[in-house]
GROMACS .gro file of C-alpha atoms in nm:
model
  435
    1MET     CA    1  30.960  -5.952   2.313
    2VAL     CA    2  30.741  -5.822   2.596
    3THR     CA    3  30.442  -5.805   2.361
    4LEU     CA    4  30.501  -6.163   2.245
    5PHE     CA    5  30.531  -6.289   2.603
    6LYS     CA    6  30.212  -6.104   2.698
    7SER     CA    7  30.031  -6.252   2.398
    8ILE     CA    8  30.140  -6.604   2.494
    9LEU     CA    9  30.020  -6.556   2.850
   10GLN     CA   10  29.685  -6.420   2.730
   11SER     CA   11  29.639  -6.716   2.494
   12LEU     CA   12  29.725  -6.962   2.770
   13TYR     CA   13  29.483  -6.788   3.008
   14ARG     CA   14  29.198  -6.804   2.753
   15TRP     CA   15  29.270  -7.169   2.678
   16LEU     CA   16  29.268  -7.265   3.044
   17THR     CA   17  28.964  -7.066   3.153
   18HIS     CA   18  28.732  -7.088   2.850
   19SER     CA   19  28.564  -7.402   2.722
   20GLN     CA   20  28.618  -7.534   2.372
   21PRO     CA   21  28.385  -7.421   2.090
   22GLY     CA   22  28.079  -7.643   2.089
   23SER     CA   23  28.115  -7.737   2.454
   24ARG     CA   24  27.788  -7.804   2.637
   25ILE     CA   25  27.922  -7.654   2.961
   26LEU     CA   26  27.786  -7.312   3.056
   27PRO     CA   27  28.075  -7.067   2.981
   28SER     CA   28  28.039  -6.876   3.307
   29ASN     CA   29  28.050  -7.203   3.500
   30PHE     CA   30  28.361  -7.315   3.317
   31PHE     CA   31  28.532  -6.984   3.393
   32ASN     CA   32  28.434  -6.979   3.761
   33VAL     CA   33  28.546  -7.340   3.812
   34GLN     CA   34  28.890  -7.249   3.677
   35MET     CA   35  28.917  -6.926   3.877
   36ASP     CA   36  28.825  -7.120   4.189
   37ALA     CA   37  29.110  -7.357   4.098
   38ILE     CA   38  29.365  -7.073   4.121
   39GLY     CA   39  29.268  -7.006   4.481
   40VAL     CA   40  29.272  -7.377   4.564
   41GLY     CA   41  29.613  -7.419   4.400
   42MET     CA   42  29.758  -7.128   4.595
   43ALA     CA   43  29.634  -7.254   4.932
   44SER     CA   44  29.715  -7.617   4.850
   45ALA     CA   45  30.081  -7.525   4.821
   46ALA     CA   46  30.088  -7.514   5.202
   47LEU     CA   47  29.956  -7.868   5.237
   48PRO     CA   48  30.278  -8.070   5.184
   49PHE     CA   49  30.458  -7.853   5.439
   50VAL     CA   50  30.221  -7.923   5.729
   51ALA     CA   51  30.368  -8.269   5.792
   52VAL     CA   52  30.720  -8.133   5.736
   53PHE     CA   53  30.650  -7.856   5.989
   54LEU     CA   54  30.537  -8.115   6.244
   55ALA     CA   55  30.846  -8.327   6.181
   56ARG     CA   56  31.075  -8.028   6.230
   57LEU     CA   57  30.891  -7.941   6.552
   58GLY     CA   58  30.984  -8.288   6.677
   59ALA     CA   59  30.663  -8.484   6.611
   60ASP     CA   60  30.698  -8.861   6.613
   61SER     CA   61  30.599  -9.092   6.326
   62TYR     CA   62  30.250  -9.155   6.464
   63GLN     CA   63  30.177  -8.781   6.494
   64VAL     CA   64  30.295  -8.718   6.139
   65GLY     CA   65  30.069  -9.001   6.021
   66LEU     CA   66  29.769  -8.839   6.192
   67ILE     CA   67  29.782  -8.552   5.942
   68THR     CA   68  29.670  -8.800   5.676
   69SER     CA   69  29.453  -9.027   5.888
   70MET     CA   70  29.248  -8.774   6.089
   71PRO     CA   71  29.049  -8.639   5.791
   72ALA     CA   72  28.978  -9.001   5.702
   73ILE     CA   73  28.842  -9.080   6.050
   74ALA     CA   74  28.601  -8.787   6.031
   75GLY     CA   75  28.509  -8.881   5.675
   76LEU     CA   76  28.437  -9.240   5.766
   77LEU     CA   77  28.203  -9.134   6.047
   78LEU     CA   78  28.034  -8.844   5.870
   79SER     CA   79  28.059  -8.897   5.495
   80ILE     CA   80  27.733  -9.087   5.442
   81PRO     CA   81  27.521  -8.866   5.675
   82MET     CA   82  27.669  -8.556   5.512
   83GLY     CA   83  27.612  -8.700   5.166
   84GLN     CA   84  27.247  -8.758   5.243
   85TYR     CA   85  27.215  -8.412   5.392
   86ILE     CA   86  27.364  -8.258   5.077
   87GLU     CA   87  27.128  -8.467   4.864
   88THR     CA   88  26.831  -8.303   5.040
   89ARG     CA   89  26.954  -7.947   4.971
   90LYS     CA   90  26.779  -7.752   4.701
   91ASN     CA   91  27.113  -7.615   4.577
   92ILE     CA   92  27.459  -7.704   4.709
   93VAL     CA   93  27.665  -7.418   4.562
   94PRO     CA   94  27.652  -7.199   4.878
   95TRP     CA   95  27.751  -7.498   5.091
   96TYR     CA   96  28.039  -7.578   4.857
   97SER     CA   97  28.185  -7.226   4.848
   98ILE     CA   98  28.163  -7.171   5.224
   99SER     CA   99  28.311  -7.513   5.302
  100ARG     CA  100  28.598  -7.443   5.063
  101ALA     CA  101  28.678  -7.107   5.223
  102ILE     CA  102  28.663  -7.244   5.578
  103GLY     CA  103  28.870  -7.550   5.490
  104LEU     CA  104  29.150  -7.345   5.335
  105SER     CA  105  29.160  -7.102   5.628
  106ARG     CA  106  29.309  -7.376   5.848
  107PHE     CA  107  29.656  -7.301   5.716
  108ALA     CA  108  29.642  -6.943   5.847
  109ILE     CA  109  29.537  -7.068   6.191
  110ILE     CA  110  29.822  -7.320   6.194
  111GLY     CA  111  30.055  -7.034   6.107
  112LEU     CA  112  29.946  -6.852   6.422
  113VAL     CA  113  30.014  -7.149   6.652
  114PRO     CA  114  30.385  -7.074   6.727
  115PHE     CA  115  30.283  -6.733   6.864
  116PHE     CA  116  30.096  -6.906   7.146
  117PHE     CA  117  30.247  -7.255   7.187
  118LYS     CA  118  30.595  -7.406   7.192
  119ASP     CA  119  30.743  -7.752   7.133
  120GLU     CA  120  30.507  -8.041   7.220
  121ASN     CA  121  30.220  -7.803   7.293
  122ALA     CA  122  30.254  -7.657   6.943
  123ILE     CA  123  30.239  -8.007   6.793
  124MET     CA  124  29.924  -8.092   6.987
  125ALA     CA  125  29.762  -7.758   6.896
  126ILE     CA  126  29.823  -7.818   6.525
  127LEU     CA  127  29.675  -8.168   6.548
  128VAL     CA  128  29.366  -8.035   6.728
  129ILE     CA  129  29.319  -7.764   6.462
  130TRP     CA  130  29.359  -8.024   6.189
  131ALA     CA  131  29.098  -8.243   6.356
  132ILE     CA  132  28.844  -7.960   6.383
  133PHE     CA  133  28.882  -7.863   6.020
  134THR     CA  134  28.819  -8.218   5.903
  135LEU     CA  135  28.446  -8.137   5.927
  136PRO     CA  136  28.426  -7.880   5.644
  137GLN     CA  137  28.674  -8.089   5.446
  138THR     CA  138  28.449  -8.394   5.473
  139LEU     CA  139  28.150  -8.191   5.359
  140LEU     CA  140  28.353  -8.055   5.069
  141ALA     CA  141  28.474  -8.401   4.965
  142ASN     CA  142  28.115  -8.517   4.937
  143MET     CA  143  28.008  -8.217   4.732
  144PHE     CA  144  28.296  -8.187   4.487
  145ASN     CA  145  28.226  -8.488   4.262
  146PHE     CA  146  27.853  -8.425   4.269
  147LEU     CA  147  27.890  -8.055   4.182
  148MET     CA  148  28.151  -8.101   3.910
  149ASN     CA  149  27.938  -8.370   3.749
  150MET     CA  150  27.639  -8.133   3.753
  151VAL     CA  151  27.847  -7.861   3.589
  152ALA     CA  152  28.014  -8.078   3.325
  153GLY     CA  153  27.780  -8.368   3.246
  154PRO     CA  154  27.927  -8.701   3.123
  155ALA     CA  155  28.057  -8.552   2.799
  156GLY     CA  156  28.246  -8.267   2.965
  157ARG     CA  157  28.417  -8.427   3.262
  158TYR     CA  158  28.759  -8.477   3.104
  159GLU     CA  159  28.757  -8.125   2.956
  160LEU     CA  160  28.644  -7.946   3.273
  161LEU     CA  161  28.861  -8.132   3.520
  162SER     CA  162  29.173  -8.157   3.305
  163ARG     CA  163  29.172  -7.777   3.280
  164ARG     CA  164  29.086  -7.733   3.650
  165TRP     CA  165  29.353  -7.969   3.777
  166SER     CA  166  29.604  -7.825   3.530
  167ILE     CA  167  29.546  -7.481   3.679
  168ILE     CA  168  29.574  -7.616   4.032
  169GLY     CA  169  29.895  -7.792   3.930
  170ILE     CA  170  30.069  -7.492   3.778
  171THR     CA  171  29.951  -7.258   4.055
  172THR     CA  172  30.066  -7.498   4.324
  173ALA     CA  173  30.399  -7.558   4.148
  174VAL     CA  174  30.482  -7.188   4.132
  175THR     CA  175  30.362  -7.126   4.487
  176VAL     CA  176  30.551  -7.425   4.630
  177PHE     CA  177  30.868  -7.303   4.460
  178LEU     CA  178  30.822  -6.963   4.627
  179ALA     CA  179  30.756  -7.140   4.956
  180GLY     CA  180  31.087  -7.323   4.926
  181GLN     CA  181  31.272  -6.995   4.884
  182ILE     CA  182  31.101  -6.843   5.188
  183LEU     CA  183  31.164  -7.150   5.402
  184ASP     CA  184  31.537  -7.153   5.321
  185ARG     CA  185  31.588  -6.779   5.377
  186VAL     CA  186  31.386  -6.707   5.692
  187VAL     CA  187  31.453  -6.844   6.039
  188PHE     CA  188  31.241  -7.133   6.173
  189PRO     CA  189  30.949  -7.128   6.266
  190VAL     CA  190  30.876  -6.782   6.124
  191ASN     CA  191  30.941  -6.915   5.773
  192TYR     CA  192  30.658  -7.168   5.802
  193GLN     CA  193  30.428  -6.910   5.960
  194ILE     CA  194  30.476  -6.675   5.664
  195VAL     CA  195  30.407  -6.955   5.416
  196PHE     CA  196  30.092  -7.078   5.590
  197ILE     CA  197  29.937  -6.736   5.652
  198LEU     CA  198  30.023  -6.594   5.309
  199PHE     CA  199  29.903  -6.890   5.104
  200SER     CA  200  29.577  -6.928   5.295
  201LEU     CA  201  29.458  -6.613   5.115
  202GLY     CA  202  29.383  -6.847   4.827
  203GLY     CA  203  29.071  -6.944   5.020
  204VAL     CA  204  28.931  -6.592   4.980
  205PHE     CA  205  28.995  -6.602   4.606
  206SER     CA  206  28.834  -6.945   4.581
  207TYR     CA  207  28.521  -6.831   4.765
  208ARG     CA  208  28.479  -6.527   4.540
  209TYR     CA  209  28.439  -6.741   4.227
  210SER     CA  210  28.298  -7.069   4.355
  211LYS     CA  211  27.989  -6.895   4.495
  212ARG     CA  212  27.901  -6.782   4.139
  213LEU     CA  213  27.855  -7.135   4.000
  214LEU     CA  214  27.511  -7.195   3.851
  215ILE     CA  215  27.335  -7.529   3.867
  216PRO     CA  216  26.960  -7.596   3.855
  217ASP     CA  217  26.776  -7.636   4.183
  218GLN     CA  218  26.658  -7.984   4.272
  219ILE     CA  219  26.284  -8.001   4.204
  220ASP     CA  220  26.200  -8.279   4.446
  221PRO     CA  221  26.502  -8.365   4.666
  222PRO     CA  222  26.474  -8.687   4.870
  223LYS     CA  223  26.375  -8.662   5.237
  224TYR     CA  224  26.522  -8.865   5.521
  225LYS     CA  225  26.348  -8.694   5.812
  226GLY     CA  226  26.181  -8.936   6.051
  227LYS     CA  227  26.381  -9.240   5.940
  228GLY     CA  228  26.594  -9.420   6.197
  229LEU     CA  229  26.965  -9.461   6.139
  230PHE     CA  230  26.935  -9.840   6.105
  231ARG     CA  231  26.664  -9.806   5.842
  232ILE     CA  232  26.867  -9.551   5.646
  233TYR     CA  233  27.173  -9.775   5.637
  234ARG     CA  234  26.961 -10.078   5.544
  235GLU     CA  235  26.815  -9.884   5.250
  236LEU     CA  236  27.165  -9.783   5.145
  237PHE     CA  237  27.279 -10.144   5.157
  238ASP     CA  238  26.984 -10.245   4.940
  239LEU     CA  239  27.068  -9.966   4.695
  240VAL     CA  240  27.435 -10.054   4.665
  241LYS     CA  241  27.393 -10.431   4.631
  242HIS     CA  242  27.188 -10.372   4.315
  243GLU     CA  243  27.472 -10.173   4.156
  244PRO     CA  244  27.748 -10.432   4.080
  245PRO     CA  245  27.951 -10.191   3.859
  246PHE     CA  246  27.974  -9.946   4.150
  247LEU     CA  247  28.082 -10.214   4.398
  248ASN     CA  248  28.333 -10.354   4.149
  249PHE     CA  249  28.504 -10.023   4.082
  250ALA     CA  250  28.489  -9.892   4.440
  251SER     CA  251  28.651 -10.206   4.583
  252LYS     CA  252  28.940 -10.198   4.336
  253ARG     CA  253  28.995  -9.828   4.390
  254PHE     CA  254  29.000  -9.892   4.765
  255VAL     CA  255  29.293 -10.134   4.735
  256PHE     CA  256  29.499  -9.907   4.512
  257THR     CA  257  29.424  -9.600   4.724
  258PHE     CA  258  29.528  -9.787   5.038
  259GLY     CA  259  29.876  -9.836   4.894
  260LEU     CA  260  29.883  -9.482   4.760
  261THR     CA  261  29.792  -9.334   5.098
  262MET     CA  262  30.058  -9.538   5.275
  263VAL     CA  263  30.318  -9.345   5.080
  264SER     CA  264  30.222  -8.994   5.195
  265PRO     CA  265  30.356  -8.992   5.556
  266LEU     CA  266  30.646  -9.218   5.460
  267LEU     CA  267  30.776  -8.970   5.202
  268THR     CA  268  30.785  -8.687   5.456
  269LEU     CA  269  30.974  -8.901   5.708
  270TYR     CA  270  31.205  -9.037   5.437
  271TYR     CA  271  31.298  -8.687   5.315
  272VAL     CA  272  31.348  -8.535   5.660
  273ARG     CA  273  31.495  -8.821   5.863
  274GLN     CA  274  31.656  -9.072   5.630
  275ILE     CA  275  31.816  -8.859   5.360
  276GLY     CA  276  31.818  -8.519   5.536
  277ALA     CA  277  31.672  -8.324   5.243
  278PRO     CA  278  31.665  -7.945   5.297
  279ASP     CA  279  31.336  -7.757   5.259
  280SER     CA  280  31.437  -7.620   4.919
  281TRP     CA  281  31.475  -7.973   4.779
  282ILE     CA  282  31.150  -8.091   4.939
  283ALA     CA  283  30.982  -7.793   4.775
  284LEU     CA  284  31.147  -7.885   4.443
  285PHE     CA  285  31.014  -8.243   4.462
  286SER     CA  286  30.663  -8.105   4.507
  287THR     CA  287  30.716  -7.840   4.237
  288VAL     CA  288  30.826  -8.081   3.963
  289GLN     CA  289  30.548  -8.322   4.055
  290THR     CA  290  30.280  -8.053   4.023
  291LEU     CA  291  30.438  -7.912   3.706
  292LEU     CA  292  30.420  -8.254   3.544
  293ASN     CA  293  30.064  -8.279   3.673
  294PHE     CA  294  29.999  -7.970   3.462
  295VAL     CA  295  30.153  -8.132   3.155
  296GLY     CA  296  29.983  -8.462   3.233
  297TYR     CA  297  29.630  -8.323   3.226
  298PHE     CA  298  29.687  -8.196   2.872
  299MET     CA  299  29.842  -8.524   2.768
  300TRP     CA  300  29.573  -8.750   2.916
  301LEU     CA  301  29.294  -8.532   2.778
  302ARG     CA  302  29.434  -8.594   2.430
  303VAL     CA  303  29.486  -8.963   2.506
  304SER     CA  304  29.121  -8.992   2.611
  305HIS     CA  305  29.019  -8.893   2.256
  306THR     CA  306  29.195  -9.194   2.103
  307LYS     CA  307  29.221  -9.452   2.383
  308THR     CA  308  28.970  -9.612   2.617
  309SER     CA  309  28.933  -9.530   2.985
  310ARG     CA  310  29.054  -9.882   3.060
  311PHE     CA  311  29.384  -9.810   2.884
  312ILE     CA  312  29.432  -9.495   3.093
  313LEU     CA  313  29.333  -9.676   3.414
  314VAL     CA  314  29.571  -9.967   3.363
  315SER     CA  315  29.860  -9.751   3.242
  316THR     CA  316  29.846  -9.504   3.527
  317THR     CA  317  29.803  -9.758   3.806
  318PHE     CA  318  30.090  -9.970   3.668
  319VAL     CA  319  30.345  -9.686   3.648
  320MET     CA  320  30.243  -9.527   3.978
  321SER     CA  321  30.286  -9.857   4.162
  322PHE     CA  322  30.662  -9.836   4.109
  323TYR     CA  323  30.706  -9.483   4.248
  324PRO     CA  324  30.749  -9.576   4.619
  325LEU     CA  325  30.981  -9.862   4.520
  326MET     CA  326  31.208  -9.630   4.319
  327VAL     CA  327  31.213  -9.374   4.603
  328ALA     CA  328  31.308  -9.646   4.852
  329ILE     CA  329  31.622  -9.750   4.664
  330THR     CA  330  31.785  -9.408   4.621
  331ASN     CA  331  31.894  -9.112   4.829
  332ARG     CA  332  32.010  -8.890   4.542
  333PHE     CA  333  31.806  -8.572   4.533
  334TRP     CA  334  31.809  -8.528   4.154
  335MET     CA  335  31.682  -8.884   4.101
  336LEU     CA  336  31.402  -8.828   4.351
  337ALA     CA  337  31.305  -8.518   4.154
  338VAL     CA  338  31.289  -8.725   3.834
  339PHE     CA  339  31.074  -8.991   4.002
  340ALA     CA  340  30.843  -8.719   4.138
  341ALA     CA  341  30.806  -8.580   3.785
  342VAL     CA  342  30.703  -8.920   3.643
  343GLN     CA  343  30.465  -8.967   3.933
  344GLY     CA  344  30.307  -8.628   3.863
  345LEU     CA  345  30.261  -8.707   3.494
  346PHE     CA  346  30.073  -9.032   3.558
  347GLU     CA  347  29.891  -8.906   3.866
  348ALA     CA  348  29.708  -8.659   3.639
  349GLY     CA  349  29.567  -8.943   3.431
  350LEU     CA  350  29.472  -9.138   3.743
  351ASN     CA  351  29.277  -8.843   3.887
  352LEU     CA  352  29.082  -8.798   3.564
  353VAL     CA  353  29.003  -9.164   3.508
  354PHE     CA  354  28.910  -9.232   3.872
  355PHE     CA  355  28.659  -8.946   3.865
  356ASP     CA  356  28.517  -9.046   3.526
  357GLU     CA  357  28.492  -9.418   3.606
  358LEU     CA  358  28.326  -9.353   3.941
  359MET     CA  359  28.060  -9.126   3.794
  360LYS     CA  360  27.983  -9.389   3.527
  361THR     CA  361  27.876  -9.629   3.800
  362VAL     CA  362  27.669  -9.382   4.005
  363PRO     CA  363  27.289  -9.362   3.953
  364LEU     CA  364  27.216  -9.007   3.838
  365ASN     CA  365  26.925  -8.952   4.077
  366ARG     CA  366  27.126  -9.068   4.381
  367SER     CA  367  27.465  -8.920   4.294
  368ALA     CA  368  27.538  -8.753   4.628
  369THR     CA  369  27.459  -9.066   4.830
  370PHE     CA  370  27.665  -9.301   4.612
  371VAL     CA  371  27.956  -9.056   4.602
  372SER     CA  372  27.946  -9.036   4.982
  373ILE     CA  373  27.958  -9.417   5.003
  374ALA     CA  374  28.258  -9.423   4.769
  375GLN     CA  375  28.419  -9.149   4.977
  376SER     CA  376  28.362  -9.355   5.292
  377LEU     CA  377  28.559  -9.641   5.142
  378GLN     CA  378  28.835  -9.400   5.050
  379PHE     CA  379  28.834  -9.266   5.405
  380VAL     CA  380  28.876  -9.619   5.541
  381ALA     CA  381  29.190  -9.649   5.330
  382SER     CA  382  29.312  -9.303   5.427
  383MET     CA  383  29.249  -9.375   5.795
  384GLY     CA  384  29.421  -9.711   5.819
  385ALA     CA  385  29.702  -9.678   5.565
  386PRO     CA  386  29.904  -9.396   5.732
  387ILE     CA  387  29.884  -9.564   6.072
  388ILE     CA  388  29.998  -9.898   5.929
  389ALA     CA  389  30.268  -9.726   5.724
  390THR     CA  390  30.418  -9.535   6.018
  391PHE     CA  391  30.397  -9.845   6.239
  392LEU     CA  392  30.585 -10.043   5.975
  393SER     CA  393  30.844  -9.768   5.944
  394ASP     CA  394  30.925  -9.801   6.315
  395GLN     CA  395  30.950 -10.181   6.283
  396ILE     CA  396  31.125 -10.245   5.951
  397GLY     CA  397  31.248  -9.902   5.840
  398LEU     CA  398  31.127  -9.641   5.594
  399SER     CA  399  31.270  -9.803   5.279
  400TYR     CA  400  31.104 -10.139   5.335
  401SER     CA  401  30.778  -9.967   5.430
  402LEU     CA  402  30.782  -9.783   5.098
  403MET     CA  403  30.836 -10.116   4.924
  404ALA     CA  404  30.535 -10.259   5.107
  405ALA     CA  405  30.324  -9.967   4.982
  406ALA     CA  406  30.441 -10.046   4.628
  407VAL     CA  407  30.325 -10.408   4.667
  408VAL     CA  408  29.976 -10.296   4.775
  409GLN     CA  409  29.949 -10.061   4.477
  410LEU     CA  410  30.060 -10.339   4.242
  411LEU     CA  411  29.782 -10.556   4.384
  412GLY     CA  412  29.535 -10.280   4.298
  413PHE     CA  413  29.681 -10.258   3.947
  414PHE     CA  414  29.636 -10.634   3.892
  415MET     CA  415  29.273 -10.610   4.004
  416PHE     CA  416  29.207 -10.338   3.744
  417TRP     CA  417  29.405 -10.523   3.478
  418ARG     CA  418  29.221 -10.850   3.533
  419GLY     CA  419  28.879 -10.688   3.559
  420LYS     CA  420  28.631 -10.655   3.277
  421PRO     CA  421  28.607 -10.322   3.093
  422MET     CA  422  28.323 -10.105   3.217
  423LYS     CA  423  28.040 -10.015   2.986
  424ASN     CA  424  28.023  -9.654   2.876
  425GLU     CA  425  27.728  -9.459   3.005
  426LYS     CA  426  27.483  -9.282   2.782
  427PRO     CA  427  27.553  -8.915   2.707
  428ASP     CA  428  27.377  -8.670   2.935
  429GLU     CA  429  27.067  -8.541   2.758
  430ASN     CA  430  27.032  -8.247   2.991
  431PRO     CA  431  27.370  -8.096   3.082
  432VAL     CA  432  27.387  -7.768   3.270
  433GLN     CA  433  27.362  -7.501   3.004
  434THR     CA  434  27.151  -7.235   3.169
  435GLY     CA  435  27.131  -7.072   3.508
   0.00000   0.00000   0.00000
């Protein structure tokens, strides 16, 4: 029995971390991307508990909303300049690995806060730390799509990222489950300190493998030195207005993401304040969602072989639009776990199709700049949505605010459903195969 179990685990490990026969992705790159995912998944398990920690410290709705909106504020201000800076780098791998390690270390620093601050001072200290670490996170957000596209090429995006996000999902699910046990068995706030400090070690693991990624150096990167800010933004405007497919997709994604981002702070407040869910149940909601993410990436990868991207896009946005509505009309923990599972299953498909559809609309020679522009739009949504959501929750209640978020997501779904199918891009003739 032990031998059989070991054999199953070895087979699963090989399947997750090695590309399919005939893949055009460099094998070492495929492996390092997936190993990096383990570290990211481990550290990411701490993420859903930051807002919960603030709520249990006594933070108000606005302060809880800042956890979602602050990275968006920094991203909105810095995304395009950072994107252009990255576009001028000869090779972005060192920047990516260092930014990843620094960004994930913020959880350990938050874990140290209760040693030095109490009550309201602790809340403010955590918010300041979160604000500071939005800088490496913004840089990372600009690099991720660009780097993964360089590694995978158009033909390998579903394969590479379905495996990566599957690994992140299963790692996060297991780690979040362990977090729930620690949080329920250790006195507050030491329980949260243990979780944050322990799981931040995933950043070290991530750095070890992400720095080994191999992509070709840029031969003649663009230069922006000597250009005024107004001229740079005018050139960007001229670039974007000649790319209707990019504008079309980015605007629709903005609407759907706005509704999606409204949900994040509302869920935390709904669990803690309205239904009084214990930490173990909150951990379970996150665990089942990430576990079904894991299943979903396998499922949607297979679906992508027989169905169009448009089918995946419409299906996922339609189902996910009803998640906040279903949460708003129940307070039964087991039903919320079921809804979280369905959300996780379809969220996997949404992540894959959003990445793939975006990269179809981005000019290959200006990928970093166009990705940064798309990220800026996302940051606008992420900045405004949590503030509006928490304001609404104070005015009309958490349940009705969740319903409002569902309406916004449904609007995004209708925009995708009514839109014309996007044309498929040509296969990449020069994917990354050598170092």
